[in-house]
PDB file of N, CA, C, O and CB in Angstrom:
ATOM      1  N   MET A   1     -19.468  -4.523  -6.802  1.00  0.00           N
ATOM      2  CA  MET A   1     -20.073  -4.917  -5.250  1.00  0.00           C
ATOM      3  C   MET A   1     -18.634  -5.470  -4.669  1.00  0.00           C
ATOM      4  O   MET A   1     -18.381  -5.144  -3.509  1.00  0.00           O
ATOM      5  CB  MET A   1     -21.561  -6.347  -5.207  1.00  0.00           C
ATOM      6  N   TRP A   2     -17.734  -6.222  -5.320  1.00  0.00           N
ATOM      7  CA  TRP A   2     -16.538  -6.711  -4.814  1.00  0.00           C
ATOM      8  C   TRP A   2     -15.435  -5.541  -4.559  1.00  0.00           C
ATOM      9  O   TRP A   2     -14.695  -5.538  -3.575  1.00  0.00           O
ATOM     10  CB  TRP A   2     -16.038  -7.769  -5.794  1.00  0.00           C
ATOM     11  N   GLN A   3     -15.426  -4.658  -5.466  1.00  0.00           N
ATOM     12  CA  GLN A   3     -14.540  -3.676  -5.197  1.00  0.00           C
ATOM     13  C   GLN A   3     -14.930  -2.597  -4.052  1.00  0.00           C
ATOM     14  O   GLN A   3     -14.142  -1.853  -3.467  1.00  0.00           O
ATOM     15  CB  GLN A   3     -14.313  -3.049  -6.443  1.00  0.00           C
ATOM     16  N   ARG A   4     -16.279  -2.686  -3.876  1.00  0.00           N
ATOM     17  CA  ARG A   4     -16.637  -1.745  -2.780  1.00  0.00           C
ATOM     18  C   ARG A   4     -16.466  -2.306  -1.282  1.00  0.00           C
ATOM     19  O   ARG A   4     -16.497  -1.651  -0.240  1.00  0.00           O
ATOM     20  CB  ARG A   4     -18.113  -1.328  -2.990  1.00  0.00           C
ATOM     21  N   SER A   5     -16.281  -3.662  -1.441  1.00  0.00           N
ATOM     22  CA  SER A   5     -15.941  -4.525  -0.051  1.00  0.00           C
ATOM     23  C   SER A   5     -14.491  -4.324   0.462  1.00  0.00           C
ATOM     24  O   SER A   5     -14.144  -4.705   1.580  1.00  0.00           O
ATOM     25  CB  SER A   5     -16.110  -6.196  -0.308  1.00  0.00           C
ATOM     26  N   ILE A   6     -13.671  -3.709  -0.410  1.00  0.00           N
ATOM     27  CA  ILE A   6     -12.308  -3.641  -0.199  1.00  0.00           C
ATOM     28  C   ILE A   6     -12.102  -2.341   0.779  1.00  0.00           C
ATOM     29  O   ILE A   6     -12.618  -1.257   0.507  1.00  0.00           O
ATOM     30  CB  ILE A   6     -11.525  -3.554  -1.633  1.00  0.00           C
ATOM     31  N   CYS A   7     -11.371  -2.536   1.835  1.00  0.00           N
ATOM     32  CA  CYS A   7     -11.119  -1.315   2.624  1.00  0.00           C
ATOM     33  C   CYS A   7     -10.115  -0.566   1.848  1.00  0.00           C
ATOM     34  O   CYS A   7      -9.130  -1.118   1.357  1.00  0.00           O
ATOM     35  CB  CYS A   7     -10.621  -1.602   4.095  1.00  0.00           C
ATOM     36  N   PRO A   8     -10.391   0.814   1.727  1.00  0.00           N
ATOM     37  CA  PRO A   8      -9.397   1.873   0.908  1.00  0.00           C
ATOM     38  C   PRO A   8      -8.041   1.964   1.617  1.00  0.00           C
ATOM     39  O   PRO A   8      -7.048   2.306   0.974  1.00  0.00           O
ATOM     40  CB  PRO A   8     -10.046   3.483   0.843  1.00  0.00           C
ATOM     41  N   ASP A   9      -7.976   1.698   2.795  1.00  0.00           N
ATOM     42  CA  ASP A   9      -6.687   1.899   3.480  1.00  0.00           C
ATOM     43  C   ASP A   9      -5.991   0.718   3.363  1.00  0.00           C
ATOM     44  O   ASP A   9      -5.033   0.676   2.591  1.00  0.00           O
ATOM     45  CB  ASP A   9      -6.789   2.286   4.901  1.00  0.00           C
ATOM     46  N   CYS A  10      -6.351  -0.353   4.072  1.00  0.00           N
ATOM     47  CA  CYS A  10      -5.532  -1.730   4.032  1.00  0.00           C
ATOM     48  C   CYS A  10      -5.820  -2.687   2.851  1.00  0.00           C
ATOM     49  O   CYS A  10      -5.170  -3.727   2.743  1.00  0.00           O
ATOM     50  CB  CYS A  10      -5.838  -2.565   5.336  1.00  0.00           C
ATOM     51  N   ARG A  11      -6.766  -2.359   1.980  1.00  0.00           N
ATOM     52  CA  ARG A  11      -6.891  -3.179   0.793  1.00  0.00           C
ATOM     53  C   ARG A  11      -7.308  -4.627   1.046  1.00  0.00           C
ATOM     54  O   ARG A  11      -7.076  -5.465   0.175  1.00  0.00           O
ATOM     55  CB  ARG A  11      -5.614  -3.169   0.078  1.00  0.00           C
ATOM     56  N   THR A  12      -8.008  -5.025   2.369  1.00  0.00           N
ATOM     57  CA  THR A  12      -8.409  -6.173   2.543  1.00  0.00           C
ATOM     58  C   THR A  12     -10.036  -6.010   2.735  1.00  0.00           C
ATOM     59  O   THR A  12     -10.686  -4.966   2.770  1.00  0.00           O
ATOM     60  CB  THR A  12      -7.612  -6.793   3.665  1.00  0.00           C
ATOM     61  N   ARG A  13     -10.458  -7.279   2.841  1.00  0.00           N
ATOM     62  CA  ARG A  13     -12.133  -7.293   2.853  1.00  0.00           C
ATOM     63  C   ARG A  13     -12.316  -7.811   4.292  1.00  0.00           C
ATOM     64  O   ARG A  13     -11.490  -8.560   4.814  1.00  0.00           O
ATOM     65  CB  ARG A  13     -12.979  -8.423   1.577  1.00  0.00           C
ATOM     66  N   LEU A  14     -13.413  -7.389   4.900  1.00  0.00           N
ATOM     67  CA  LEU A  14     -13.821  -7.777   6.320  1.00  0.00           C
ATOM     68  C   LEU A  14     -13.977  -9.257   6.282  1.00  0.00           C
ATOM     69  O   LEU A  14     -13.500  -9.880   7.231  1.00  0.00           O
ATOM     70  CB  LEU A  14     -15.202  -7.059   6.830  1.00  0.00           C
ATOM     71  N   ALA A  15     -14.618  -9.965   5.254  1.00  0.00           N
ATOM     72  CA  ALA A  15     -14.768 -11.358   5.351  1.00  0.00           C
ATOM     73  C   ALA A  15     -13.407 -12.233   5.422  1.00  0.00           C
ATOM     74  O   ALA A  15     -13.346 -13.375   5.878  1.00  0.00           O
ATOM     75  CB  ALA A  15     -15.580 -11.760   4.188  1.00  0.00           C
ATOM     76  N   GLU A  16     -12.390 -11.534   4.918  1.00  0.00           N
ATOM     77  CA  GLU A  16     -11.028 -12.250   4.949  1.00  0.00           C
ATOM     78  C   GLU A  16     -10.653 -12.379   6.403  1.00  0.00           C
ATOM     79  O   GLU A  16      -9.821 -13.222   6.739  1.00  0.00           O
ATOM     80  CB  GLU A  16      -9.853 -11.440   4.126  1.00  0.00           C
ATOM     81  N   TRP A  17     -11.233 -11.574   7.291  1.00  0.00           N
ATOM     82  CA  TRP A  17     -10.739 -11.749   8.689  1.00  0.00           C
ATOM     83  C   TRP A  17     -11.689 -12.387   9.583  1.00  0.00           C
ATOM     84  O   TRP A  17     -11.402 -12.645  10.751  1.00  0.00           O
ATOM     85  CB  TRP A  17     -10.372 -10.472   9.280  1.00  0.00           C
ATOM     86  N   ASP A  18     -12.941 -12.674   8.998  1.00  0.00           N
ATOM     87  CA  ASP A  18     -14.181 -13.300   9.713  1.00  0.00           C
ATOM     88  C   ASP A  18     -14.279 -14.714   9.630  1.00  0.00           C
ATOM     89  O   ASP A  18     -14.663 -15.165   8.551  1.00  0.00           O
ATOM     90  CB  ASP A  18     -15.451 -12.790   9.178  1.00  0.00           C
ATOM     91  N   ALA A  19     -13.998 -15.547  10.594  1.00  0.00           N
ATOM     92  CA  ALA A  19     -13.982 -16.905  10.653  1.00  0.00           C
ATOM     93  C   ALA A  19     -15.378 -17.535  10.048  1.00  0.00           C
ATOM     94  O   ALA A  19     -15.397 -18.500   9.284  1.00  0.00           O
ATOM     95  CB  ALA A  19     -13.718 -17.294  12.124  1.00  0.00           C
ATOM     96  N   THR A  20     -16.394 -16.922  10.454  1.00  0.00           N
ATOM     97  CA  THR A  20     -17.695 -17.297  10.149  1.00  0.00           C
ATOM     98  C   THR A  20     -18.066 -17.188   8.733  1.00  0.00           C
ATOM     99  O   THR A  20     -19.046 -17.765   8.260  1.00  0.00           O
ATOM    100  CB  THR A  20     -18.563 -16.560  10.906  1.00  0.00           C
ATOM    101  N   GLN A  21     -17.131 -16.309   7.949  1.00  0.00           N
ATOM    102  CA  GLN A  21     -17.466 -16.166   6.549  1.00  0.00           C
ATOM    103  C   GLN A  21     -16.166 -16.864   5.681  1.00  0.00           C
ATOM    104  O   GLN A  21     -15.808 -16.569   4.541  1.00  0.00           O
ATOM    105  CB  GLN A  21     -17.719 -14.478   6.196  1.00  0.00           C
ATOM    106  N   GLY A  22     -15.600 -17.849   6.566  1.00  0.00           N
ATOM    107  CA  GLY A  22     -14.500 -18.584   5.856  1.00  0.00           C
ATOM    108  C   GLY A  22     -13.021 -17.850   5.881  1.00  0.00           C
ATOM    109  O   GLY A  22     -12.050 -18.328   5.296  1.00  0.00           O
ATOM    110  N   GLY A  23     -12.987 -16.715   6.584  1.00  0.00           N
ATOM    111  CA  GLY A  23     -11.763 -16.102   6.753  1.00  0.00           C
ATOM    112  C   GLY A  23     -11.016 -16.553   7.951  1.00  0.00           C
ATOM    113  O   GLY A  23     -11.403 -17.507   8.626  1.00  0.00           O
ATOM    114  N   ASP A  24      -9.973 -15.890   8.213  1.00  0.00           N
ATOM    115  CA  ASP A  24      -9.114 -16.029   9.310  1.00  0.00           C
ATOM    116  C   ASP A  24      -8.814 -14.690  10.039  1.00  0.00           C
ATOM    117  O   ASP A  24      -8.479 -13.671   9.437  1.00  0.00           O
ATOM    118  CB  ASP A  24      -7.874 -16.659   8.843  1.00  0.00           C
ATOM    119  N   PRO A  25      -8.965 -14.780  11.429  1.00  0.00           N
ATOM    120  CA  PRO A  25      -8.580 -13.658  12.099  1.00  0.00           C
ATOM    121  C   PRO A  25      -7.009 -13.177  11.965  1.00  0.00           C
ATOM    122  O   PRO A  25      -6.624 -12.026  12.171  1.00  0.00           O
ATOM    123  CB  PRO A  25      -8.934 -13.923  13.472  1.00  0.00           C
ATOM    124  N   HIS A  26      -6.281 -14.154  11.627  1.00  0.00           N
ATOM    125  CA  HIS A  26      -4.774 -13.902  11.342  1.00  0.00           C
ATOM    126  C   HIS A  26      -4.481 -14.096   9.925  1.00  0.00           C
ATOM    127  O   HIS A  26      -3.470 -14.711   9.586  1.00  0.00           O
ATOM    128  CB  HIS A  26      -3.837 -14.848  12.160  1.00  0.00           C
ATOM    129  N   ALA A  27      -5.358 -13.577   9.020  1.00  0.00           N
ATOM    130  CA  ALA A  27      -5.081 -13.792   7.530  1.00  0.00           C
ATOM    131  C   ALA A  27      -4.078 -13.062   7.234  1.00  0.00           C
ATOM    132  O   ALA A  27      -3.416 -13.541   6.313  1.00  0.00           O
ATOM    133  CB  ALA A  27      -6.138 -13.486   6.601  1.00  0.00           C
ATOM    134  N   TYR A  28      -3.629 -11.925   7.714  1.00  0.00           N
ATOM    135  CA  TYR A  28      -2.529 -11.061   7.397  1.00  0.00           C
ATOM    136  C   TYR A  28      -1.588 -10.731   8.314  1.00  0.00           C
ATOM    137  O   TYR A  28      -1.990 -10.568   9.466  1.00  0.00           O
ATOM    138  CB  TYR A  28      -2.935  -9.987   6.985  1.00  0.00           C
ATOM    139  N   VAL A  29      -0.486 -10.600   8.097  1.00  0.00           N
ATOM    140  CA  VAL A  29       0.702 -10.112   9.129  1.00  0.00           C
ATOM    141  C   VAL A  29       1.269  -8.674   8.614  1.00  0.00           C
ATOM    142  O   VAL A  29       1.543  -8.461   7.433  1.00  0.00           O
ATOM    143  CB  VAL A  29       2.081 -11.310   9.158  1.00  0.00           C
ATOM    144  N   PRO A  30       1.403  -7.752   9.622  1.00  0.00           N
ATOM    145  CA  PRO A  30       1.981  -6.559   9.091  1.00  0.00           C
ATOM    146  C   PRO A  30       3.434  -6.672   8.740  1.00  0.00           C
ATOM    147  O   PRO A  30       4.160  -7.464   9.341  1.00  0.00           O
ATOM    148  CB  PRO A  30       1.803  -5.488  10.026  1.00  0.00           C
ATOM    149  N   ASP A  31       3.894  -5.856   7.730  1.00  0.00           N
ATOM    150  CA  ASP A  31       5.157  -5.882   7.370  1.00  0.00           C
ATOM    151  C   ASP A  31       5.500  -4.508   6.974  1.00  0.00           C
ATOM    152  O   ASP A  31       4.721  -3.880   6.256  1.00  0.00           O
ATOM    153  CB  ASP A  31       5.395  -6.858   6.363  1.00  0.00           C
ATOM    154  N   THR A  32       6.643  -3.970   7.399  1.00  0.00           N
ATOM    155  CA  THR A  32       7.058  -2.609   7.192  1.00  0.00           C
ATOM    156  C   THR A  32       7.936  -2.626   5.933  1.00  0.00           C
ATOM    157  O   THR A  32       8.782  -3.497   5.731  1.00  0.00           O
ATOM    158  CB  THR A  32       7.821  -2.025   8.457  1.00  0.00           C
ATOM    159  N   VAL A  33       7.695  -1.663   5.145  1.00  0.00           N
ATOM    160  CA  VAL A  33       8.373  -1.479   3.816  1.00  0.00           C
ATOM    161  C   VAL A  33       8.566  -0.071   3.702  1.00  0.00           C
ATOM    162  O   VAL A  33       7.586   0.646   3.898  1.00  0.00           O
ATOM    163  CB  VAL A  33       7.575  -2.031   2.587  1.00  0.00           C
ATOM    164  N   ARG A  34       9.793   0.508   3.384  1.00  0.00           N
ATOM    165  CA  ARG A  34      10.029   1.797   3.029  1.00  0.00           C
ATOM    166  C   ARG A  34      10.514   1.883   1.628  1.00  0.00           C
ATOM    167  O   ARG A  34      11.450   1.272   1.112  1.00  0.00           O
ATOM    168  CB  ARG A  34      10.935   2.390   3.939  1.00  0.00           C
ATOM    169  N   CYS A  35       9.590   2.877   1.034  1.00  0.00           N
ATOM    170  CA  CYS A  35       9.668   3.223  -0.377  1.00  0.00           C
ATOM    171  C   CYS A  35      10.547   4.315  -0.453  1.00  0.00           C
ATOM    172  O   CYS A  35      10.242   5.307   0.208  1.00  0.00           O
ATOM    173  CB  CYS A  35       8.355   3.547  -1.010  1.00  0.00           C
ATOM    174  N   PRO A  36      11.603   4.338  -1.141  1.00  0.00           N
ATOM    175  CA  PRO A  36      12.617   5.299  -1.293  1.00  0.00           C
ATOM    176  C   PRO A  36      11.966   6.516  -2.123  1.00  0.00           C
ATOM    177  O   PRO A  36      12.247   7.694  -1.901  1.00  0.00           O
ATOM    178  CB  PRO A  36      13.902   4.638  -2.012  1.00  0.00           C
ATOM    179  N   GLY A  37      11.169   6.131  -2.992  1.00  0.00           N
ATOM    180  CA  GLY A  37      10.386   7.349  -3.532  1.00  0.00           C
ATOM    181  C   GLY A  37       9.444   8.100  -2.712  1.00  0.00           C
ATOM    182  O   GLY A  37       9.441   9.330  -2.758  1.00  0.00           O
ATOM    183  N   CYS A  38       8.655   7.455  -1.976  1.00  0.00           N
ATOM    184  CA  CYS A  38       8.019   8.107  -1.108  1.00  0.00           C
ATOM    185  C   CYS A  38       8.722   8.867   0.135  1.00  0.00           C
ATOM    186  O   CYS A  38       8.199   9.846   0.666  1.00  0.00           O
ATOM    187  CB  CYS A  38       7.190   7.249  -0.738  1.00  0.00           C
ATOM    188  N   GLU A  39       9.872   8.360   0.517  1.00  0.00           N
ATOM    189  CA  GLU A  39      10.815   9.020   1.436  1.00  0.00           C
ATOM    190  C   GLU A  39      11.200  10.344   0.680  1.00  0.00           C
ATOM    191  O   GLU A  39      11.086  11.377   1.339  1.00  0.00           O
ATOM    192  CB  GLU A  39      12.142   8.057   1.787  1.00  0.00           C
ATOM    193  N   VAL A  40      11.595  10.437  -0.485  1.00  0.00           N
ATOM    194  CA  VAL A  40      12.110  11.477  -1.031  1.00  0.00           C
ATOM    195  C   VAL A  40      11.023  12.716  -1.276  1.00  0.00           C
ATOM    196  O   VAL A  40      11.278  13.918  -1.205  1.00  0.00           O
ATOM    197  CB  VAL A  40      12.744  10.978  -2.240  1.00  0.00           C
ATOM    198  N   ILE A  41       9.869  12.159  -1.555  1.00  0.00           N
ATOM    199  CA  ILE A  41       8.644  13.113  -1.602  1.00  0.00           C
ATOM    200  C   ILE A  41       8.315  13.841  -0.382  1.00  0.00           C
ATOM    201  O   ILE A  41       8.063  15.045  -0.349  1.00  0.00           O
ATOM    202  CB  ILE A  41       7.427  12.382  -1.952  1.00  0.00           C
ATOM    203  N   GLU A  42       8.332  12.931   0.774  1.00  0.00           N
ATOM    204  CA  GLU A  42       8.254  13.553   2.101  1.00  0.00           C
ATOM    205  C   GLU A  42       9.282  14.432   2.424  1.00  0.00           C
ATOM    206  O   GLU A  42       8.978  15.453   3.041  1.00  0.00           O
ATOM    207  CB  GLU A  42       8.217  12.621   3.093  1.00  0.00           C
ATOM    208  N   GLN A  43      10.588  14.202   2.086  1.00  0.00           N
ATOM    209  CA  GLN A  43      11.616  15.244   2.261  1.00  0.00           C
ATOM    210  C   GLN A  43      11.468  16.414   1.560  1.00  0.00           C
ATOM    211  O   GLN A  43      11.897  17.459   2.050  1.00  0.00           O
ATOM    212  CB  GLN A  43      12.825  14.799   1.948  1.00  0.00           C
ATOM    213  N   GLU A  44      10.886  16.400   0.407  1.00  0.00           N
ATOM    214  CA  GLU A  44      10.798  17.546  -0.510  1.00  0.00           C
ATOM    215  C   GLU A  44       9.635  18.516   0.009  1.00  0.00           C
ATOM    216  O   GLU A  44       9.635  19.746  -0.012  1.00  0.00           O
ATOM    217  CB  GLU A  44      10.513  17.025  -2.037  1.00  0.00           C
ATOM    218  N   ARG A  45       8.644  17.650   0.480  1.00  0.00           N
ATOM    219  CA  ARG A  45       7.330  18.419   1.254  1.00  0.00           C
ATOM    220  C   ARG A  45       7.820  19.168   2.422  1.00  0.00           C
ATOM    221  O   ARG A  45       7.148  20.095   2.875  1.00  0.00           O
ATOM    222  CB  ARG A  45       6.133  17.335   1.854  1.00  0.00           C
ATOM    223  N   ASP A  46       9.088  18.784   3.005  1.00  0.00           N
ATOM    224  CA  ASP A  46       9.568  19.657   4.135  1.00  0.00           C
ATOM    225  C   ASP A  46      10.070  21.000   3.676  1.00  0.00           C
ATOM    226  O   ASP A  46      10.255  21.900   4.496  1.00  0.00           O
ATOM    227  CB  ASP A  46      10.687  18.967   4.904  1.00  0.00           C
ATOM    228  N   GLN A  47      10.290  21.159   2.421  1.00  0.00           N
ATOM    229  CA  GLN A  47      10.955  22.184   1.804  1.00  0.00           C
ATOM    230  C   GLN A  47       9.939  23.204   1.270  1.00  0.00           C
ATOM    231  O   GLN A  47      10.362  24.266   0.814  1.00  0.00           O
ATOM    232  CB  GLN A  47      11.834  21.643   0.741  1.00  0.00           C
ATOM    233  N   VAL A  48       8.767  22.973   1.297  1.00  0.00           N
ATOM    234  CA  VAL A  48       7.599  23.770   0.867  1.00  0.00           C
ATOM    235  C   VAL A  48       7.761  25.119   1.599  1.00  0.00           C
ATOM    236  O   VAL A  48       8.074  25.084   2.789  1.00  0.00           O
ATOM    237  CB  VAL A  48       6.171  23.036   1.221  1.00  0.00           C
ATOM    238  N   PRO A  49       7.566  26.344   0.964  1.00  0.00           N
ATOM    239  CA  PRO A  49       7.919  27.456   1.884  1.00  0.00           C
ATOM    240  C   PRO A  49       6.661  27.615   2.777  1.00  0.00           C
ATOM    241  O   PRO A  49       5.577  27.082   2.542  1.00  0.00           O
ATOM    242  CB  PRO A  49       8.306  28.859   1.076  1.00  0.00           C
ATOM    243  N   ASP A  50       6.925  28.362   3.759  1.00  0.00           N
ATOM    244  CA  ASP A  50       5.819  28.670   4.739  1.00  0.00           C
ATOM    245  C   ASP A  50       4.674  29.416   4.175  1.00  0.00           C
ATOM    246  O   ASP A  50       4.640  29.808   3.009  1.00  0.00           O
ATOM    247  CB  ASP A  50       6.337  29.460   5.875  1.00  0.00           C
ATOM    248  N   GLY A  51       3.678  29.610   5.103  1.00  0.00           N
ATOM    249  CA  GLY A  51       2.347  30.182   4.501  1.00  0.00           C
ATOM    250  C   GLY A  51       1.289  29.142   4.699  1.00  0.00           C
ATOM    251  O   GLY A  51       0.702  29.032   5.775  1.00  0.00           O
ATOM    252  N   ARG A  52       1.028  28.331   3.602  1.00  0.00           N
ATOM    253  CA  ARG A  52      -0.116  27.389   3.635  1.00  0.00           C
ATOM    254  C   ARG A  52       0.747  26.068   3.104  1.00  0.00           C
ATOM    255  O   ARG A  52       0.332  25.662   2.018  1.00  0.00           O
ATOM    256  CB  ARG A  52      -1.549  27.906   2.587  1.00  0.00           C
ATOM    257  N   PRO A  53       1.698  25.431   3.571  1.00  0.00           N
ATOM    258  CA  PRO A  53       2.401  24.324   3.040  1.00  0.00           C
ATOM    259  C   PRO A  53       1.439  23.323   3.051  1.00  0.00           C
ATOM    260  O   PRO A  53       0.630  23.110   3.954  1.00  0.00           O
ATOM    261  CB  PRO A  53       3.636  23.942   3.764  1.00  0.00           C
ATOM    262  N   GLY A  54       1.605  22.516   1.653  1.00  0.00           N
ATOM    263  CA  GLY A  54       0.765  21.426   1.500  1.00  0.00           C
ATOM    264  C   GLY A  54      -0.382  21.614   0.605  1.00  0.00           C
ATOM    265  O   GLY A  54      -0.790  20.812  -0.235  1.00  0.00           O
ATOM    266  N   TYR A  55      -0.932  22.968   0.935  1.00  0.00           N
ATOM    267  CA  TYR A  55      -2.287  23.127   0.217  1.00  0.00           C
ATOM    268  C   TYR A  55      -2.079  23.280  -1.416  1.00  0.00           C
ATOM    269  O   TYR A  55      -1.557  24.228  -2.002  1.00  0.00           O
ATOM    270  CB  TYR A  55      -3.082  24.511   0.833  1.00  0.00           C
ATOM    271  N   GLY A  56      -2.593  22.170  -1.937  1.00  0.00           N
ATOM    272  CA  GLY A  56      -2.522  22.194  -3.559  1.00  0.00           C
ATOM    273  C   GLY A  56      -1.126  21.999  -4.108  1.00  0.00           C
ATOM    274  O   GLY A  56      -0.900  22.083  -5.316  1.00  0.00           O
ATOM    275  N   VAL A  57      -0.149  21.726  -3.169  1.00  0.00           N
ATOM    276  CA  VAL A  57       1.074  21.393  -3.707  1.00  0.00           C
ATOM    277  C   VAL A  57       1.128  19.775  -3.959  1.00  0.00           C
ATOM    278  O   VAL A  57       0.817  18.909  -3.141  1.00  0.00           O
ATOM    279  CB  VAL A  57       2.198  21.916  -2.734  1.00  0.00           C
ATOM    280  N   LYS A  58       1.616  19.580  -5.342  1.00  0.00           N
ATOM    281  CA  LYS A  58       1.843  18.413  -5.644  1.00  0.00           C
ATOM    282  C   LYS A  58       3.239  18.152  -5.913  1.00  0.00           C
ATOM    283  O   LYS A  58       3.849  18.958  -6.615  1.00  0.00           O
ATOM    284  CB  LYS A  58       1.081  18.101  -6.586  1.00  0.00           C
ATOM    285  N   ILE A  59       3.909  16.994  -5.385  1.00  0.00           N
ATOM    286  CA  ILE A  59       5.293  16.779  -5.523  1.00  0.00           C
ATOM    287  C   ILE A  59       5.296  15.307  -6.395  1.00  0.00           C
ATOM    288  O   ILE A  59       4.711  14.334  -5.919  1.00  0.00           O
ATOM    289  CB  ILE A  59       6.087  16.749  -3.943  1.00  0.00           C
ATOM    290  N   GLN A  60       5.848  15.240  -7.426  1.00  0.00           N
ATOM    291  CA  GLN A  60       5.997  14.169  -8.433  1.00  0.00           C
ATOM    292  C   GLN A  60       7.553  13.739  -8.420  1.00  0.00           C
ATOM    293  O   GLN A  60       8.433  14.498  -8.014  1.00  0.00           O
ATOM    294  CB  GLN A  60       5.501  14.707  -9.946  1.00  0.00           C
ATOM    295  N   LEU A  61       7.779  12.528  -8.876  1.00  0.00           N
ATOM    296  CA  LEU A  61       8.834  12.007  -9.183  1.00  0.00           C
ATOM    297  C   LEU A  61       9.243  12.022 -10.886  1.00  0.00           C
ATOM    298  O   LEU A  61       8.457  11.575 -11.722  1.00  0.00           O
ATOM    299  CB  LEU A  61       8.691  10.729  -8.571  1.00  0.00           C
ATOM    300  N   LEU A  62      10.205  12.439 -11.149  1.00  0.00           N
ATOM    301  CA  LEU A  62      10.631  12.483 -12.608  1.00  0.00           C
ATOM    302  C   LEU A  62      11.909  11.841 -12.918  1.00  0.00           C
ATOM    303  O   LEU A  62      12.863  12.253 -12.258  1.00  0.00           O
ATOM    304  CB  LEU A  62      10.735  13.864 -13.077  1.00  0.00           C
ATOM    305  N   PRO A  63      12.128  10.959 -13.744  1.00  0.00           N
ATOM    306  CA  PRO A  63      13.301  10.361 -14.228  1.00  0.00           C
ATOM    307  C   PRO A  63      14.247  11.625 -14.276  1.00  0.00           C
ATOM    308  O   PRO A  63      13.811  12.722 -14.626  1.00  0.00           O
ATOM    309  CB  PRO A  63      13.082   9.572 -15.669  1.00  0.00           C
ATOM    310  N   ARG A  64      15.667  11.404 -13.880  1.00  0.00           N
ATOM    311  CA  ARG A  64      16.494  12.510 -13.820  1.00  0.00           C
ATOM    312  C   ARG A  64      16.745  13.159 -15.221  1.00  0.00           C
ATOM    313  O   ARG A  64      16.945  14.372 -15.265  1.00  0.00           O
ATOM    314  CB  ARG A  64      17.754  12.104 -13.179  1.00  0.00           C
ATOM    315  N   ALA A  65      16.744  12.419 -16.362  1.00  0.00           N
ATOM    316  CA  ALA A  65      16.767  12.923 -17.651  1.00  0.00           C
ATOM    317  C   ALA A  65      15.671  13.883 -17.959  1.00  0.00           C
ATOM    318  O   ALA A  65      15.875  14.957 -18.525  1.00  0.00           O
ATOM    319  CB  ALA A  65      16.743  11.862 -18.551  1.00  0.00           C
ATOM    320  N   GLU A  66      14.483  13.458 -17.564  1.00  0.00           N
ATOM    321  CA  GLU A  66      13.282  14.290 -17.909  1.00  0.00           C
ATOM    322  C   GLU A  66      13.553  15.520 -16.965  1.00  0.00           C
ATOM    323  O   GLU A  66      13.665  16.618 -17.510  1.00  0.00           O
ATOM    324  CB  GLU A  66      11.748  13.491 -17.622  1.00  0.00           C
ATOM    325  N   TYR A  67      13.655  15.443 -15.761  1.00  0.00           N
ATOM    326  CA  TYR A  67      13.874  16.696 -14.962  1.00  0.00           C
ATOM    327  C   TYR A  67      14.935  17.594 -15.591  1.00  0.00           C
ATOM    328  O   TYR A  67      14.718  18.786 -15.806  1.00  0.00           O
ATOM    329  CB  TYR A  67      14.304  16.348 -13.508  1.00  0.00           C
ATOM    330  N   ARG A  68      16.041  17.014 -15.869  1.00  0.00           N
ATOM    331  CA  ARG A  68      17.010  17.954 -16.648  1.00  0.00           C
ATOM    332  C   ARG A  68      16.600  18.695 -17.762  1.00  0.00           C
ATOM    333  O   ARG A  68      16.964  19.862 -17.909  1.00  0.00           O
ATOM    334  CB  ARG A  68      18.056  17.273 -17.130  1.00  0.00           C
ATOM    335  N   ARG A  69      15.776  18.041 -18.668  1.00  0.00           N
ATOM    336  CA  ARG A  69      15.191  18.521 -19.894  1.00  0.00           C
ATOM    337  C   ARG A  69      14.181  19.638 -19.406  1.00  0.00           C
ATOM    338  O   ARG A  69      14.318  20.768 -19.877  1.00  0.00           O
ATOM    339  CB  ARG A  69      14.470  17.300 -20.756  1.00  0.00           C
ATOM    340  N   LEU A  70      13.315  19.425 -18.618  1.00  0.00           N
ATOM    341  CA  LEU A  70      12.312  20.376 -18.082  1.00  0.00           C
ATOM    342  C   LEU A  70      12.974  21.795 -17.556  1.00  0.00           C
ATOM    343  O   LEU A  70      12.596  22.927 -17.857  1.00  0.00           O
ATOM    344  CB  LEU A  70      11.536  19.635 -16.866  1.00  0.00           C
ATOM    345  N   HIS A  71      13.982  21.453 -16.756  1.00  0.00           N
ATOM    346  CA  HIS A  71      14.557  22.520 -16.095  1.00  0.00           C
ATOM    347  C   HIS A  71      16.083  22.977 -16.720  1.00  0.00           C
ATOM    348  O   HIS A  71      16.968  23.358 -15.954  1.00  0.00           O
ATOM    349  CB  HIS A  71      14.623  22.082 -14.585  1.00  0.00           C
ATOM    350  N   ALA A  72      16.223  22.921 -17.729  1.00  0.00           N
ATOM    351  CA  ALA A  72      17.608  23.109 -18.591  1.00  0.00           C
ATOM    352  C   ALA A  72      17.771  24.634 -18.567  1.00  0.00           C
ATOM    353  O   ALA A  72      18.904  25.037 -18.302  1.00  0.00           O
ATOM    354  CB  ALA A  72      17.539  22.492 -20.306  1.00  0.00           C
ATOM    355  N   SER A  73      16.867  25.497 -18.791  1.00  0.00           N
ATOM    356  CA  SER A  73      16.895  26.915 -18.900  1.00  0.00           C
ATOM    357  C   SER A  73      17.112  27.525 -17.392  1.00  0.00           C
ATOM    358  O   SER A  73      17.451  28.701 -17.258  1.00  0.00           O
ATOM    359  CB  SER A  73      15.508  27.429 -19.607  1.00  0.00           C
ATOM    360  N   GLU A  74      16.926  26.772 -16.405  1.00  0.00           N
ATOM    361  CA  GLU A  74      17.205  27.504 -15.045  1.00  0.00           C
ATOM    362  C   GLU A  74      18.499  27.590 -14.600  1.00  0.00           C
ATOM    363  O   GLU A  74      18.750  28.158 -13.537  1.00  0.00           O
ATOM    364  CB  GLU A  74      16.543  26.921 -13.975  1.00  0.00           C
TER     365      GLU A  74
END
């Protein structure tokens, strides 16, 4: 029940914002954070060939050594 009360997008609960339920309408303050990993993934997504870009395409981050091992024969 507790897990289901959490918003899947912002990860807060409505009661945390509601003063009548012990919350505070100013309980959270937005803060912008840039994730370098997510940024690199989005840049790579721009390189997906035309046609149906994004459909079923998964982009993952690999440690450099692992990437080199997997792509050594290329």
